[in-house]
Tab-separated table of C-alpha atoms in Angstrom:
chain	number	residue	atom	x	y	z
A	737	MET	CA	29.720	28.266	-16.694
A	738	THR	CA	26.764	28.791	-14.353
A	739	SER	CA	24.331	28.587	-17.257
A	740	ARG	CA	25.864	25.231	-18.309
A	741	VAL	CA	25.293	23.834	-14.827
A	742	LEU	CA	21.705	25.067	-14.805
A	743	LEU	CA	21.055	23.579	-18.240
A	744	CYS	CA	22.516	20.305	-17.036
A	745	LEU	CA	20.312	20.344	-13.945
A	746	VAL	CA	17.207	21.165	-15.967
A	747	SER	CA	17.861	18.365	-18.452
A	748	ILE	CA	18.508	15.885	-15.666
A	749	PHE	CA	15.316	17.033	-13.954
A	750	GLN	CA	13.255	16.503	-17.109
A	751	VAL	CA	14.716	13.084	-17.892
A	752	SER	CA	14.318	11.863	-14.335
A	753	ALA	CA	10.759	13.151	-14.086
A	754	THR	CA	9.662	11.222	-17.162
A	755	THR	CA	11.482	7.942	-16.510
A	756	ASP	CA	11.154	7.531	-12.744
A	757	PRO	CA	7.615	6.691	-11.557
A	758	SER	CA	8.565	5.819	-7.960
A	759	PRO	CA	9.289	8.562	-5.463
A	760	ILE	CA	12.919	8.863	-4.456
A	761	ASP	CA	13.719	10.326	-1.087
A	762	HIS	CA	15.981	13.181	-2.125
A	763	TYR	CA	16.790	13.892	1.492
A	764	LYS	CA	18.466	10.492	1.746
A	765	VAL	CA	20.291	11.035	-1.541
A	766	LEU	CA	21.891	14.201	-0.180
A	767	GLY	CA	22.171	12.846	3.352
A	768	VAL	CA	20.270	15.689	4.996
A	769	PRO	CA	17.240	15.622	7.316
A	770	ALA	CA	13.808	16.586	6.003
A	771	ALA	CA	13.897	19.779	8.067
A	772	ALA	CA	17.236	20.864	6.566
A	773	LYS	CA	17.683	24.529	5.752
A	774	PRO	CA	18.488	25.553	2.162
A	775	SER	CA	22.061	26.321	3.188
A	776	GLU	CA	22.487	22.771	4.547
A	777	VAL	CA	21.062	21.309	1.340
A	778	LYS	CA	23.438	23.432	-0.728
A	779	ARG	CA	26.460	22.446	1.387
A	780	ALA	CA	25.610	18.743	1.120
A	781	TYR	CA	25.142	19.053	-2.631
A	782	TYR	CA	28.486	20.787	-3.164
A	783	GLN	CA	30.328	18.221	-1.059
A	784	LEU	CA	28.796	15.292	-2.927
A	785	ALA	CA	29.260	16.981	-6.309
A	786	LYS	CA	32.979	17.390	-5.625
A	787	GLN	CA	33.309	13.732	-4.701
A	788	LEU	CA	31.152	12.300	-7.486
A	789	HIS	CA	31.825	14.506	-10.482
A	790	PRO	CA	32.795	12.244	-13.414
A	791	ASP	CA	35.901	14.321	-14.151
A	792	ARG	CA	37.268	13.821	-10.639
A	793	VAL	CA	37.010	10.015	-10.364
A	794	ASP	CA	38.999	7.180	-11.923
A	795	ALA	CA	38.001	5.888	-15.324
A	796	SER	CA	36.917	2.535	-13.837
A	797	GLU	CA	34.433	4.243	-11.506
A	798	ARG	CA	33.242	6.877	-13.963
A	799	ASP	CA	29.942	5.224	-14.959
A	800	ALA	CA	28.825	4.614	-11.379
A	801	ALA	CA	29.946	8.078	-10.287
A	802	SER	CA	28.138	9.652	-13.221
A	803	ALA	CA	24.878	7.919	-12.322
A	804	ARG	CA	25.236	8.896	-8.669
A	805	PHE	CA	26.143	12.466	-9.667
A	806	LYS	CA	22.926	12.687	-11.684
A	807	GLN	CA	20.929	11.522	-8.658
A	808	VAL	CA	22.586	14.126	-6.464
A	809	ALA	CA	21.979	16.866	-9.045
A	810	ARG	CA	18.317	15.872	-9.323
A	811	ALA	CA	17.935	15.883	-5.554
A	812	TYR	CA	19.489	19.335	-5.306
A	813	ALA	CA	17.292	20.658	-8.110
A	814	VAL	CA	14.170	19.505	-6.278
A	815	LEU	CA	15.187	20.507	-2.754
A	816	SER	CA	16.559	23.913	-3.684
A	817	ASP	CA	13.257	25.022	-5.259
A	818	GLN	CA	10.622	25.660	-2.556
A	819	GLU	CA	7.629	24.703	-4.716
A	820	ALA	CA	9.283	21.516	-5.946
A	821	ARG	CA	10.324	20.706	-2.369
A	822	LYS	CA	6.737	21.061	-1.134
A	823	ALA	CA	5.527	18.815	-3.948
A	824	HIS	CA	8.256	16.303	-3.129
A	825	ASP	CA	7.301	16.296	0.556
A	826	ALA	CA	3.650	15.717	-0.346
A	827	GLU	CA	4.648	12.882	-2.677
A	828	LEU	CA	6.717	11.257	0.063
A	829	GLN	CA	3.843	11.519	2.526
A	830	GLN	CA	1.458	9.993	0.014
A	831	ALA	CA	3.884	7.155	-0.741
A	832	HIS	CA	4.314	6.529	2.985
A	833	ALA	CA	0.530	6.419	3.435
A	834	MET	CA	0.187	3.982	0.521
A	835	ARG	CA	2.908	1.720	1.929
A	836	SER	CA	1.293	1.665	5.363
A	837	LEU	CA	-2.111	0.920	3.796
A	838	ALA	CA	-0.633	-1.917	1.736
A	839	ARG	CA	1.133	-3.277	4.812
A	840	LYS	CA	-2.122	-3.178	6.791
A	841	GLN	CA	-3.995	-4.971	3.993
A	842	GLN	CA	-1.277	-7.608	3.841
A	843	GLU	CA	-1.524	-8.161	7.595
A	844	GLN	CA	-5.307	-8.514	7.353
A	845	ALA	CA	-4.972	-11.023	4.512
A	846	THR	CA	-2.451	-13.000	6.554
A	847	GLN	CA	-4.784	-13.019	9.556
A	848	ARG	CA	-7.663	-14.226	7.372
A	849	GLN	CA	-5.511	-17.042	5.997
A	850	GLN	CA	-4.482	-18.057	9.501
A	851	GLN	CA	-8.108	-18.065	10.666
A	852	GLN	CA	-9.146	-20.163	7.674
A	853	GLY	CA	-6.296	-22.555	8.392
A	854	GLN	CA	-7.381	-22.896	12.004
A	855	GLN	CA	-10.977	-23.530	10.942
A	856	GLY	CA	-9.764	-26.198	8.529
A	857	GLN	CA	-7.777	-27.885	11.285
A	858	GLN	CA	-10.809	-27.835	13.557
A	859	GLN	CA	-12.916	-29.430	10.840
A	860	GLN	CA	-10.274	-32.130	10.362
A	861	GLN	CA	-10.176	-32.793	14.092
A	862	ARG	CA	-13.963	-33.278	14.349
A	863	PRO	CA	-14.021	-36.640	12.493
A	864	ARG	CA	-11.142	-37.862	14.672
A	865	ARG	CA	-13.043	-36.930	17.806
A	866	GLN	CA	-16.181	-38.617	16.517
A	867	GLN	CA	-14.216	-41.779	15.726
A	868	GLN	CA	-12.653	-41.760	19.193
A	869	GLN	CA	-16.092	-41.332	20.758
A	870	ARG	CA	-17.432	-44.294	18.754
A	871	GLN	CA	-14.531	-46.464	19.838
A	872	GLN	CA	-15.079	-45.491	23.462
A	873	GLN	CA	-18.763	-46.356	23.135
A	874	GLN	CA	-17.886	-49.741	21.641
A	875	HIS	CA	-15.549	-50.471	24.536
A	876	SER	CA	-17.941	-49.274	27.161
A	877	PRO	CA	-19.117	-51.814	29.737
A	878	THR	CA	-22.730	-51.110	28.782
A	879	ASN	CA	-22.153	-52.609	25.360
A	880	ALA	CA	-22.613	-56.280	26.144
A	881	LEU	CA	-22.351	-57.525	22.570
A	882	CYS	CA	-18.726	-56.570	22.101
A	883	SER	CA	-15.857	-57.380	24.334
A	884	LYS	CA	-12.947	-55.023	24.446
A	885	TRP	CA	-10.306	-57.347	23.048
A	886	LEU	CA	-12.460	-58.585	20.164
A	887	CYS	CA	-13.227	-55.034	19.008
A	888	CYS	CA	-9.554	-54.056	19.126
A	889	ILE	CA	-8.618	-57.050	16.983
A	890	GLU	CA	-11.232	-56.108	14.393
A	891	THR	CA	-10.055	-52.508	14.192
A	892	ARG	CA	-6.446	-53.634	13.809
A	893	ARG	CA	-7.434	-55.836	10.889
A	894	LYS	CA	-9.223	-52.899	9.224
A	895	VAL	CA	-6.227	-50.607	9.650
A	896	ALA	CA	-3.698	-53.119	8.367
């Protein structure tokens, strides 16, 4: 019976390794901390295996339990082997570093977009300021050719 379980674990390990490109946190699957001892990993695996084994659940839940059981078996296979566990830890660290790098790049891109948006707003505001300055110059008392009320009437006609 032990050899059947090992064959099952090995086949699950091979299938999962070829079809799953993203790293799965096996510690979360088993519900143990990353610093868990091998005895804690084993205890968590046995508890979950008892709950999720396809022969121990209702027929309606069998497919979901079978999929979850395979995840648990894969996690135990990786975490129970010291070499595989070290490789898994390195893979998790690398994935974490990649996520933080991607997050940082996204933040930088967002900041650049915000800066470009602010520059665009400033450029749009410049013509408005220039127009306001021209209007103030036209209404200034030093401009003897134009009276204030006449200029306002002309600008209203242009706008309408």
